[in-house]
Amino acid sequence: MKQTLKTIPVSAWVGILGITVCVLGALLAPWVAPYDPNVVLGAPWAERSAEFPLGLDNLGRDLLSRLIWGARMTLFVAVVATLLAFTLGVVLSLVAAVMRGLVDVGLSRLNDLLMSIPTLIFALIVLSALPQTLGVLIVVMAVLDATRVFRLGRALAMDLVAMEFVEAARLRGERTLWIVFREVLPNALTPLLAEFGLRLAFAVLFISTLSFLGLGIQPPTPDWGGMVKDNKDGIIFGVSAALVPGMAIAVLTVSINLVVDWLLKRTSSLKGGRGDG
Amino acid sequence: MSETRSDIPASLLALRRLQALRARYPMSSRILGRLGLSLLLLFASSVLIFCGIEALPGDFASTYLGQAATPQAVANIRAELGLDEPMVSRYLAWAGGILQGDFGTSWASGQVIADQLWSRMGNSLLLAGCAAVIAVPLAVGLGLVAVLYRDRWPDKLINMVSLAAVSLPEFFVAYLLILWLVVQTPLAVFPATVYDSMSLIEKLHTIALPVATLVLVVIAHMMRMTRAAILSLLSQAYMETAALKGLGAWRIILRHAMPNALAPIINVVALNLAYLIVGVVVVEVVFVYPGMGQYMVDAVTVRDLPVVQGCGLVFAAIYILLNMTADILSIFANPRLRHPR
C-alpha cells in the first residue's frame, strides 16, 4: 500500500484533493453552509464582504451557501445516474458477450440505435414529453450513459470470453451468471474503473448543462448549472456571480479527469503497453 | 407454399452472385452496405423519435389546458390536433410529410415549422461551419506537434491545457469570453443575434464569440484524440523499423505514419463535428443566437412536440450523415480495399 501511495503523481493528488473538497462540502452541507440557501439576505448581486464571502446572487441569496448545497444536488444526481448507468451497461454488455447469438445481436443493434441520436438531443426529446422530476432525470441520464458503457464493456468482454479460463469454466458447466461475475468481470474491472471516472465527469457536465437550459433540476433547489442560469444576466453588468458555480463545475470535472488520466496510464503500463498508447 | 419452395434455389443463386460481386468490388460493396445501414438507422431513429414520445405518459392536451382540463375539453383538443387517431397512421402521415419537406405546424404558435426550421438551420450551419474551418486544421496540427515533442514540454503543455478545456462546460467558457471580450474590453458583440438583412461581414463579426467558444471546446477533444490515434500507430513494428533505419522524425510521420493515420484522423474529425451539433445547442442559448438549438430548447420548455420531433429528427439525420461520411471516407482511405481480390 505504501508503495502505491508513493507512485501517485502530483497531478493525481491535486485531483483527489479537488474531489475530496467537493464531496466533503456535499456531505456536510447542513453544518458547513453559513446560511439557508433559499433565504433572501440582502440586495441582489451584493458585493463580496466579510459577511458574505462570495457575495449574493440574483435574488439576494448567499452564493457560498447555495454553492455548498448545490454541490450536494449536482454530485448526488451525477453519482446516482452514473452508478445506475454502470450497473445497467456492464451487466447487459457482459451478458451479451457471454451469451452471443441473438441476445448479443439484439442488444448491440438496440445500442447502436440509441447511440445514433446525440445524447443531449435525445435527452431534450425525452424530457419534452416526461415530467421534469428528479427520478425521471436520473433514469434518462442513466439509460443514455449506459449505451457508452455497454459498448466499452462488450468490447472488453469479447476479448476476455475468448480466453482459456472462460472456456474452461464453460466446459465445467458453470452457469452464465457465474461466468459473468466470477470470470469476466474481475478481469475487466480496472479499465471499467477509469471509464467510471470519465462517465462521472460527463454526468456532472450533463446535469449542469440540462439545468442551465432550464430542463434539469428545477428551482429553487440549488444546483450548479441552475445557479449559472440564475445569475447569467449579471455578466453584462460585470457581475461575476455566474462564473462562481461555473468554476465549481470546472474544478470538479478537472479533478475527476486528472485522477482518470492517472488510472488510464496505470492500466496501460500494467498491460505492458508503452504508457501513452 | 409451392412458390417459396421454388424460390429457394433462385435466392441462393442470387446470394452467391452477391458474394461474387462483393469479392470483385470490395470497396463499392462496402460503401453501398454502409449507405443502406444509414438509411435503416435513419428510419429506425425516426420511429424512435415519433413513437417514443407518443408512448411516454405525458399528455399535451392536459398540460396545455392546465386547470381547465375537463374531459370534454381534452377530447376536443386531442381531436383538433389529430391525437385520437391510431399511432401507426399518424407516424406514416408525419414521415410522409417530412419526405415532402412538410414538418407540420407548431402547437404553440400555429406557424409552419418547415419555414422556421430551414432558416434556423442555415444559421446553425454557419456557426458550426465557421467553427469547423478554424478548429479542424488547428487541432490536427497541434496533435501532430504533441506527438512530435512527446513527453517534452510542448506536449505536456498542450496536454494540460486540453485536459482543462475538455473538462470545462461550454457555458462557462462562453461567459468567460463574454466577460473578457465584451464587458472588460469591448472587442466583440453580445448578444449574437443575426438578421437576414445583415451582410456576411457583419454576420461574421457578430458570431465571432460563439464561434470562438465552439472552437475552444471542440479543439481540445479533437487534439487529444488525434494524439492518441497517432501514438497508437507509433507503437507498430514498422514504425520502429523506420526509426531504426535512421529516418528523420518528420519523414517518419509524413511518409510512414500519415497514410495509415488518415482513417483514424478522419474518424476523429467526424466524431467532433458531430459533437459540434450538440455544442451548438448550448452556445446558441448563451448567445441568444437564432439557430436550431435555441428553437428546440424553447420548444421543449413549452412541450411543443411537433417542433421537438422535427428538430430532433434533423439533428439525428445530420449526426447519422456525419458518421456515415466518416466511415465511407475511411473505406476510401484504406488501400487494402482498392483492388479486387
XYZ file of C-alpha atoms in Angstrom:
618
model
C 0.000 0.000 0.000
C 2.814 2.404 0.887
C 4.434 1.614 -2.438
C 1.270 2.555 -4.343
C 0.838 5.793 -2.405
C 4.345 6.894 -3.333
C 3.851 6.272 -7.046
C 0.780 8.519 -7.313
C 1.845 11.584 -9.345
C 1.272 15.156 -8.174
C -1.469 15.748 -10.755
C -3.486 12.836 -9.372
C -3.063 14.187 -5.805
C -4.439 17.551 -6.983
C -7.390 15.684 -8.482
C -8.007 13.673 -5.317
C -7.863 16.877 -3.261
C -10.408 18.610 -5.536
C -12.808 15.672 -5.398
C -12.454 15.421 -1.602
C -13.306 19.107 -1.114
C -16.429 18.779 -3.280
C -17.571 15.560 -1.612
C -16.991 16.925 1.906
C -18.893 20.091 1.019
C -21.761 17.994 -0.298
C -21.868 15.628 2.682
C -21.506 18.293 5.373
C -23.684 20.941 3.684
C -26.104 21.493 6.634
C -23.157 22.160 9.005
C -20.714 23.937 6.669
C -23.063 26.310 4.850
C -23.256 29.638 6.747
C -26.848 30.479 5.707
C -30.067 28.886 4.479
C -29.641 28.617 0.674
C -33.186 29.780 -0.086
C -33.446 32.828 2.188
C -33.087 36.348 0.790
C -30.451 38.146 2.855
C -29.817 41.440 1.053
C -29.780 43.314 -2.219
C -29.428 41.334 -5.471
C -25.800 40.808 -6.548
C -24.368 42.462 -3.437
C -20.569 42.682 -3.481
C -18.250 40.320 -1.610
C -17.972 41.156 2.075
C -16.782 39.612 5.339
C -20.379 38.597 5.983
C -20.938 37.022 2.534
C -17.540 35.766 1.240
C -18.793 35.193 -2.328
C -21.484 37.892 -2.404
C -25.195 37.449 -3.037
C -26.993 36.049 -6.087
C -29.663 37.485 -8.419
C -32.341 37.384 -5.698
C -30.061 38.293 -2.801
C -29.383 34.776 -1.509
C -25.949 33.834 -0.152
C -23.856 32.487 -3.030
C -21.488 30.422 -0.868
C -24.339 28.611 0.879
C -26.042 27.896 -2.426
C -22.743 26.657 -3.833
C -22.306 24.186 -0.964
C -25.906 22.952 -1.141
C -25.620 22.874 -4.932
C -22.622 20.525 -4.633
C -24.931 18.117 -2.819
C -27.569 18.164 -5.569
C -25.183 18.086 -8.536
C -23.000 15.334 -7.084
C -25.966 13.266 -5.919
C -27.627 13.247 -9.346
C -24.345 12.628 -11.183
C -23.221 9.793 -8.902
C -26.584 8.007 -8.802
C -27.041 8.309 -12.581
C -23.522 7.028 -13.246
C -23.894 4.106 -10.829
C -27.188 3.155 -12.435
C -25.718 3.513 -15.928
C -22.802 1.318 -14.947
C -24.884 -1.431 -13.415
C -27.122 -1.467 -16.477
C -24.367 -1.163 -19.074
C -21.896 -3.602 -17.529
C -24.408 -6.361 -16.771
C -26.037 -6.151 -20.223
C -22.701 -5.989 -22.059
C -21.262 -8.980 -20.209
C -24.444 -10.966 -20.767
C -24.303 -10.068 -24.476
C -20.676 -11.147 -24.749
C -21.165 -14.405 -22.867
C -24.485 -15.448 -24.428
C -23.589 -14.377 -28.008
C -26.081 -15.162 -30.773
C -29.451 -13.447 -30.915
C -29.157 -11.817 -27.488
C -25.898 -10.151 -28.500
C -27.205 -9.021 -31.892
C -30.425 -7.689 -30.403
C -28.746 -5.747 -27.594
C -25.999 -4.392 -29.845
C -28.399 -3.153 -32.523
C -30.611 -1.507 -29.890
C -27.490 0.143 -28.506
C -26.464 1.368 -31.979
C -29.928 2.844 -32.419
C -29.810 4.715 -29.093
C -26.326 5.991 -29.936
C -27.394 7.202 -33.390
C -29.018 10.244 -31.788
C -26.735 12.701 -29.945
C -27.102 12.384 -26.159
C -28.244 15.934 -25.451
C -30.760 15.894 -28.310
C -32.121 12.562 -27.088
C -32.470 13.902 -23.551
C -34.259 17.009 -24.846
C -36.718 14.865 -26.813
C -37.490 12.620 -23.851
C -37.751 15.491 -21.357
C -40.212 17.297 -23.631
C -42.727 14.522 -23.012
C -41.937 13.404 -19.465
C -42.482 15.423 -16.279
C -39.198 17.007 -15.191
C -38.794 15.326 -11.815
C -35.577 14.174 -10.179
C -36.275 10.473 -10.728
C -37.024 10.939 -14.425
C -33.852 12.994 -14.878
C -31.660 10.366 -13.244
C -33.186 7.484 -15.220
C -32.893 9.352 -18.541
C -29.243 10.205 -17.864
C -28.506 6.653 -16.755
C -30.047 4.996 -19.812
C -28.221 7.340 -22.219
C -24.927 6.849 -20.394
C -25.396 3.093 -20.261
C -25.082 2.937 -24.070
C -21.464 4.131 -23.852
C -20.675 1.739 -21.011
C -22.290 -1.112 -22.934
C -20.042 -0.539 -25.934
C -16.838 -0.498 -23.906
C -17.939 -3.387 -21.702
C -18.839 -5.548 -24.673
C -15.500 -4.889 -26.388
C -13.595 -5.757 -23.194
C -15.688 -8.837 -22.505
C -15.391 -10.123 -26.084
C -11.610 -10.254 -25.637
C -11.931 -11.959 -22.261
C -14.540 -14.503 -23.345
C -12.072 -15.880 -25.880
C -9.573 -16.707 -23.073
C -8.906 -20.262 -21.952
C -10.130 -19.813 -18.384
C -13.594 -18.820 -19.596
C -13.593 -21.789 -21.939
C -12.628 -23.989 -19.014
C -15.441 -22.599 -16.854
C -17.880 -23.230 -19.647
C -16.709 -26.824 -20.060
C -17.027 -27.298 -16.284
C -20.701 -26.485 -16.850
C -20.829 -23.214 -14.887
C -23.932 -21.063 -15.288
C -23.880 -17.905 -17.424
C -24.197 -15.539 -14.453
C -21.358 -17.313 -12.638
C -19.119 -16.884 -15.686
C -20.123 -13.224 -15.960
C -19.462 -12.297 -12.335
C -16.621 -14.657 -11.370
C -14.558 -14.989 -14.545
C -15.152 -11.974 -16.800
C -15.999 -9.057 -14.524
C -12.938 -9.166 -12.221
C -10.644 -9.024 -15.250
C -12.456 -6.070 -16.808
C -12.560 -4.047 -13.587
C -9.586 -1.669 -13.933
C -10.437 -0.272 -17.389
C -14.056 -0.042 -16.252
C -12.965 1.975 -13.218
C -11.287 4.546 -15.477
C -14.409 4.626 -17.607
C -16.460 5.203 -14.459
C -14.467 8.366 -13.790
C -14.926 9.615 -17.346
C -18.662 8.922 -17.201
C -18.935 10.663 -13.822
C -17.244 13.803 -15.175
C -19.572 13.631 -18.161
C -22.613 13.237 -15.894
C -21.627 16.330 -13.884
C -21.312 18.329 -17.110
C -24.533 16.861 -18.473
C -26.772 17.580 -15.480
C -25.269 21.074 -15.264
C -25.980 21.658 -18.948
C -29.570 20.447 -18.598
C -30.119 22.652 -15.554
C -28.521 25.573 -17.369
C -31.007 25.092 -20.219
C -33.783 25.138 -17.595
C -34.660 21.478 -18.134
C -32.776 19.843 -15.272
C -33.174 20.369 -11.547
C -35.987 22.849 -11.013
C -35.656 25.993 -8.845
C -35.495 26.895 -6.013
C -33.371 23.774 -5.269
C -29.780 24.985 -5.734
C -27.568 23.164 -8.218
C -24.503 24.413 -10.055
C -25.887 24.520 -13.597
C -29.087 26.203 -12.443
C -27.071 28.786 -10.483
C -25.227 29.772 -13.672
C -28.605 30.201 -15.368
C -29.966 32.326 -12.468
C -27.015 34.689 -12.485
C -26.174 34.827 -16.203
C -27.783 38.234 -16.785
C -25.316 39.782 -14.344
C -22.373 39.084 -16.682
C -23.242 42.019 -18.937
C -23.022 44.373 -15.943
C -19.678 42.861 -14.977
C -21.113 40.845 -12.063
C -19.219 37.567 -11.967
C -21.712 35.639 -9.793
C -22.477 33.250 -12.685
C -18.803 32.338 -13.003
C -18.521 31.033 -9.426
C -20.715 27.922 -9.899
C -19.224 27.531 -13.388
C -15.806 27.476 -11.763
C -17.006 24.863 -9.244
C -18.151 22.589 -12.090
C -14.803 23.085 -13.807
C -12.813 22.283 -10.637
C -14.783 19.088 -10.053
C -14.532 17.798 -13.633
C -10.847 18.725 -13.978
C -10.148 16.879 -10.713
C -12.000 13.768 -11.875
C -10.182 13.862 -15.209
C -6.775 14.170 -13.516
C -7.459 11.023 -11.487
C -8.792 9.200 -14.566
C -5.681 10.187 -16.533
C -3.512 8.565 -13.881
C -5.718 5.431 -13.772
C -5.556 5.079 -17.560
C -1.759 5.441 -17.570
C -1.530 2.841 -14.822
C -3.691 0.320 -16.673
C -1.779 0.736 -19.923
C 1.544 0.189 -18.154
C 0.072 -2.856 -16.391
C -0.773 -4.364 -19.728
C 2.833 -3.865 -20.844
C 1.881 -1.064 -23.197
C 4.117 1.903 -23.841
C 2.452 4.135 -21.307
C 0.787 6.565 -23.625
C -0.797 4.498 -26.377
C -46.124 -22.739 -50.141
C -45.053 -24.088 -53.514
C -43.937 -20.609 -54.524
C -41.477 -20.268 -51.662
C -40.097 -23.738 -52.306
C -39.276 -22.929 -55.914
C -37.827 -19.612 -54.727
C -35.111 -21.179 -52.605
C -32.644 -22.131 -55.367
C -33.192 -18.763 -57.046
C -32.479 -16.839 -53.832
C -29.421 -18.967 -53.100
C -28.190 -18.223 -56.583
C -28.731 -14.519 -56.014
C -26.868 -14.717 -52.718
C -23.915 -16.424 -54.356
C -23.899 -13.853 -57.142
C -23.919 -11.127 -54.478
C -20.929 -12.692 -52.752
C -19.052 -12.848 -56.051
C -19.812 -9.184 -56.662
C -18.631 -8.329 -53.164
C -15.301 -10.089 -53.738
C -14.916 -8.355 -57.089
C -15.754 -4.847 -55.899
C -14.813 -4.785 -52.214
C -14.887 -1.005 -51.940
C -18.174 -0.249 -53.695
C -19.989 -3.085 -51.964
C -18.873 -1.843 -48.557
C -19.914 1.712 -49.373
C -23.314 0.541 -50.582
C -23.704 -1.522 -47.427
C -22.848 1.497 -45.274
C -25.352 3.668 -47.169
C -28.055 1.079 -46.620
C -27.225 0.844 -42.931
C -27.518 4.626 -42.557
C -30.907 4.675 -44.239
C -32.076 1.914 -41.930
C -30.718 3.773 -38.905
C -32.436 6.971 -40.009
C -35.732 5.156 -40.387
C -35.359 3.459 -37.009
C -34.463 6.692 -35.246
C -37.457 8.459 -36.811
C -39.682 5.708 -35.425
C -37.960 6.063 -32.051
C -38.360 9.855 -32.016
C -42.010 9.762 -33.034
C -43.368 6.722 -31.258
C -41.054 7.108 -28.259
C -42.571 10.481 -27.443
C -46.083 9.283 -28.087
C -45.652 6.251 -25.859
C -44.422 8.325 -22.933
C -47.038 9.150 -20.322
C -47.015 12.967 -20.636
C -50.125 14.323 -22.379
C -50.016 17.641 -24.199
C -53.746 18.271 -24.068
C -53.969 18.118 -20.265
C -50.705 20.077 -19.822
C -51.881 22.698 -22.284
C -55.272 23.190 -20.643
C -53.937 23.048 -17.086
C -56.755 23.825 -14.621
C -59.371 23.954 -17.395
C -58.809 20.306 -18.371
C -62.364 18.981 -18.326
C -62.676 15.616 -20.093
C -64.660 17.255 -22.911
C -62.058 19.999 -23.487
C -59.234 17.455 -23.520
C -61.117 15.336 -26.059
C -61.736 18.409 -28.234
C -58.074 19.400 -28.262
C -56.982 15.834 -28.986
C -59.370 15.675 -31.937
C -58.189 19.073 -33.192
C -54.506 18.005 -33.114
C -55.309 14.598 -34.589
C -54.149 12.801 -31.422
C -57.171 10.486 -31.420
C -56.056 8.578 -34.500
C -54.011 5.366 -34.217
C -50.239 5.816 -33.814
C -49.205 3.982 -36.981
C -51.302 6.139 -39.285
C -50.085 9.274 -37.510
C -46.465 8.135 -37.931
C -46.992 7.474 -41.632
C -48.607 10.885 -42.125
C -45.751 12.561 -40.212
C -42.923 10.736 -42.000
C -44.630 11.149 -45.392
C -44.962 14.874 -44.797
C -41.302 15.227 -43.851
C -40.231 13.414 -47.015
C -42.027 16.203 -48.895
C -40.460 18.905 -46.711
C -43.533 19.399 -44.518
C -42.827 19.212 -40.781
C -46.375 20.167 -39.768
C -47.396 23.168 -37.698
C -46.259 24.195 -34.247
C -48.761 23.579 -31.453
C -47.638 26.607 -29.506
C -47.580 29.283 -32.228
C -49.581 27.645 -35.019
C -46.855 28.552 -37.538
C -45.482 26.268 -40.256
C -42.420 24.517 -38.773
C -40.502 23.988 -42.018
C -40.007 27.744 -42.720
C -38.573 28.369 -39.246
C -36.524 25.192 -39.324
C -34.756 25.866 -42.621
C -33.783 29.462 -41.846
C -32.589 28.481 -38.365
C -30.695 25.509 -39.737
C -28.874 27.865 -42.120
C -27.834 29.977 -39.129
C -26.693 26.946 -37.141
C -24.720 25.579 -40.069
C -22.999 28.956 -40.494
C -21.961 28.827 -36.841
C -20.809 25.195 -36.879
C -19.141 25.602 -40.296
C -17.052 28.585 -39.183
C -16.027 26.725 -36.030
C -15.074 23.626 -38.023
C -12.998 25.550 -40.577
C -10.906 27.039 -37.769
C -10.822 24.078 -35.395
C -10.013 21.102 -37.663
C -6.631 22.198 -39.101
C -5.596 23.735 -35.779
C -6.455 20.616 -33.777
C -4.808 18.148 -36.161
C -1.706 20.366 -36.337
C -1.459 20.672 -32.554
C -1.992 16.921 -32.208
C 0.963 16.331 -34.545
C 3.122 18.777 -32.575
C 2.215 16.974 -29.348
C 3.238 13.631 -30.857
C 6.454 15.054 -32.297
C 7.521 16.524 -28.932
C 6.152 13.611 -26.952
C 6.850 13.814 -23.216
C 8.681 17.126 -23.628
C 7.306 20.496 -22.557
C 5.210 21.327 -25.696
C 3.399 18.010 -25.323
C 2.951 18.428 -21.589
C 1.657 21.984 -22.010
C -0.782 21.016 -24.768
C -1.861 18.012 -22.751
C -2.557 20.017 -19.615
C -4.389 22.861 -21.329
C -6.524 20.451 -23.341
C -7.359 18.359 -20.262
C -8.662 21.513 -18.607
C -10.536 22.580 -21.746
C -12.210 19.164 -22.069
C -13.480 19.491 -18.515
C -15.000 22.951 -18.840
C -18.727 23.235 -19.540
C -19.491 25.146 -22.762
C -21.471 27.835 -20.981
C -18.598 28.551 -18.591
C -16.184 29.107 -21.498
C -18.811 31.279 -23.191
C -19.389 33.540 -20.165
C -15.653 33.842 -19.524
C -15.205 35.060 -23.104
C -18.125 37.469 -22.747
C -16.685 38.888 -19.531
C -13.220 39.369 -21.075
C -14.039 40.400 -24.629
C -17.319 42.267 -24.267
C -17.526 43.679 -20.755
C -13.872 44.386 -19.959
C -12.553 45.176 -23.467
C -15.316 45.905 -25.981
C -13.966 43.873 -28.919
C -16.897 41.583 -29.718
C -20.678 41.771 -29.705
C -23.221 40.310 -27.300
C -25.894 39.041 -27.797
C -25.018 37.478 -31.149
C -28.396 37.965 -32.789
C -28.133 37.894 -36.590
C -30.748 39.108 -39.067
C -31.280 38.178 -42.698
C -30.627 41.780 -43.711
C -27.055 41.725 -42.351
C -24.131 41.432 -44.758
C -21.797 38.444 -44.414
C -19.050 40.561 -42.841
C -21.456 41.918 -40.233
C -22.702 38.418 -39.539
C -19.176 37.092 -39.112
C -18.340 39.915 -36.704
C -21.481 39.162 -34.713
C -20.840 35.434 -34.409
C -17.144 35.785 -33.528
C -17.673 34.923 -29.855
C -19.936 31.877 -30.269
C -17.538 30.541 -32.899
C -14.589 31.094 -30.562
C -16.403 29.215 -27.795
C -17.166 26.266 -30.051
C -13.589 26.188 -31.346
C -12.147 26.142 -27.823
C -14.444 23.334 -26.713
C -14.027 21.149 -29.788
C -10.338 21.676 -30.391
C -9.286 20.055 -27.128
C -11.277 16.877 -27.799
C -10.074 16.663 -31.368
C -6.447 17.270 -30.476
C -6.373 14.666 -27.713
C -7.953 12.090 -29.989
C -5.577 12.879 -32.864
C -2.631 12.489 -30.500
C -3.920 9.156 -29.180
C -4.625 7.842 -32.709
C -1.134 8.670 -33.952
C 0.559 7.406 -30.797
C -1.131 4.013 -31.050
C 0.172 3.909 -34.596
C 3.703 4.741 -33.483
C 3.863 1.595 -31.367
C 3.536 -0.546 -34.533
C 6.541 -2.599 -35.612
C 7.023 -0.873 -38.975
C 7.282 2.485 -37.249
C 10.063 1.109 -35.096
C 11.788 -0.181 -38.225
C 11.577 3.258 -39.818
C 13.096 4.827 -36.718
C 15.857 2.191 -36.556
C 16.646 2.829 -40.228
C 17.583 6.326 -39.081
C 14.851 8.307 -40.840
C 14.040 11.795 -39.561
C 11.069 12.426 -37.320
C 9.096 14.440 -39.886
C 9.765 11.881 -42.623
C 8.563 9.061 -40.400
C 5.401 10.937 -39.546
C 4.560 12.188 -43.033
C 5.586 9.144 -45.124
C 5.041 6.196 -42.841
C 2.523 7.198 -40.216
C 0.263 9.596 -42.150
C -1.199 7.205 -44.767
C -2.213 4.806 -42.013
C -3.275 7.553 -39.635
C -5.657 9.035 -42.187
C -8.587 6.769 -41.367
C -8.438 7.300 -37.583
C -7.981 11.066 -38.043
C -10.976 11.242 -40.377
C -12.951 9.429 -37.694
C -11.781 11.843 -35.027
C -12.755 14.853 -37.149
C -16.209 13.472 -37.963
C -16.849 12.491 -34.362
C -16.050 16.010 -33.232
C -18.099 17.644 -35.959
C -20.942 15.561 -34.598
C -20.009 16.872 -31.160
C -20.312 20.404 -32.568
C -24.006 19.750 -33.220
C -24.579 19.292 -29.518
C -22.303 22.166 -28.572
C -24.332 24.410 -30.851
C -27.403 23.921 -28.655
C -25.807 25.338 -25.507
C -23.827 28.064 -27.261
C -26.901 29.292 -29.127
C -28.821 29.573 -25.873
C -25.973 31.506 -24.213
C -25.565 33.958 -27.076
C -29.280 34.256 -27.927
C -28.443 33.136 -31.457
C -31.444 32.328 -33.700
C -30.392 28.789 -34.579
C -31.929 25.345 -34.461
C -30.677 24.537 -30.959
C -32.397 27.541 -29.448
C -35.552 26.652 -31.383
C -35.532 23.144 -29.967
C -34.832 24.180 -26.366
C -37.670 26.719 -26.494
C -39.998 24.054 -27.883
C -39.025 21.591 -25.144
C -39.781 24.193 -22.469
C -43.375 24.668 -23.709
C -43.753 20.988 -24.728
C -44.369 21.852 -28.365
C -43.993 18.269 -29.577
C -44.124 18.686 -33.395
C -41.244 21.178 -33.229
C -39.262 18.934 -30.855
C -39.810 15.925 -33.117
C -38.855 17.859 -36.256
C -35.707 19.368 -34.744
C -34.774 16.044 -33.154
C -35.065 14.241 -36.467
C -32.955 16.854 -38.292
C -30.260 16.709 -35.584
C -30.258 12.907 -35.726
C -30.100 12.960 -39.542
C -27.071 15.291 -39.528
C -25.381 13.107 -36.912
C -26.026 9.908 -38.868
C -24.876 11.600 -42.093
C -21.596 12.723 -40.485
C -20.863 9.287 -39.078
C -21.646 7.730 -42.451
C -19.363 10.178 -44.253
C -16.567 9.326 -41.836
C -16.980 5.589 -42.408
C -17.136 5.983 -46.188
C -14.070 8.239 -46.240
C -12.122 5.757 -44.164
C -13.159 2.992 -46.555
C -11.697 5.161 -49.327
C -8.552 5.754 -47.288
C -7.987 2.019 -46.802
C -5.619 0.899 -49.564
C -6.357 -2.786 -48.910
C -9.842 -2.341 -50.364
C -8.733 -0.672 -53.579
C -8.030 -3.855 -55.532
C -10.374 -6.758 -56.212
C -9.363 -9.999 -54.554
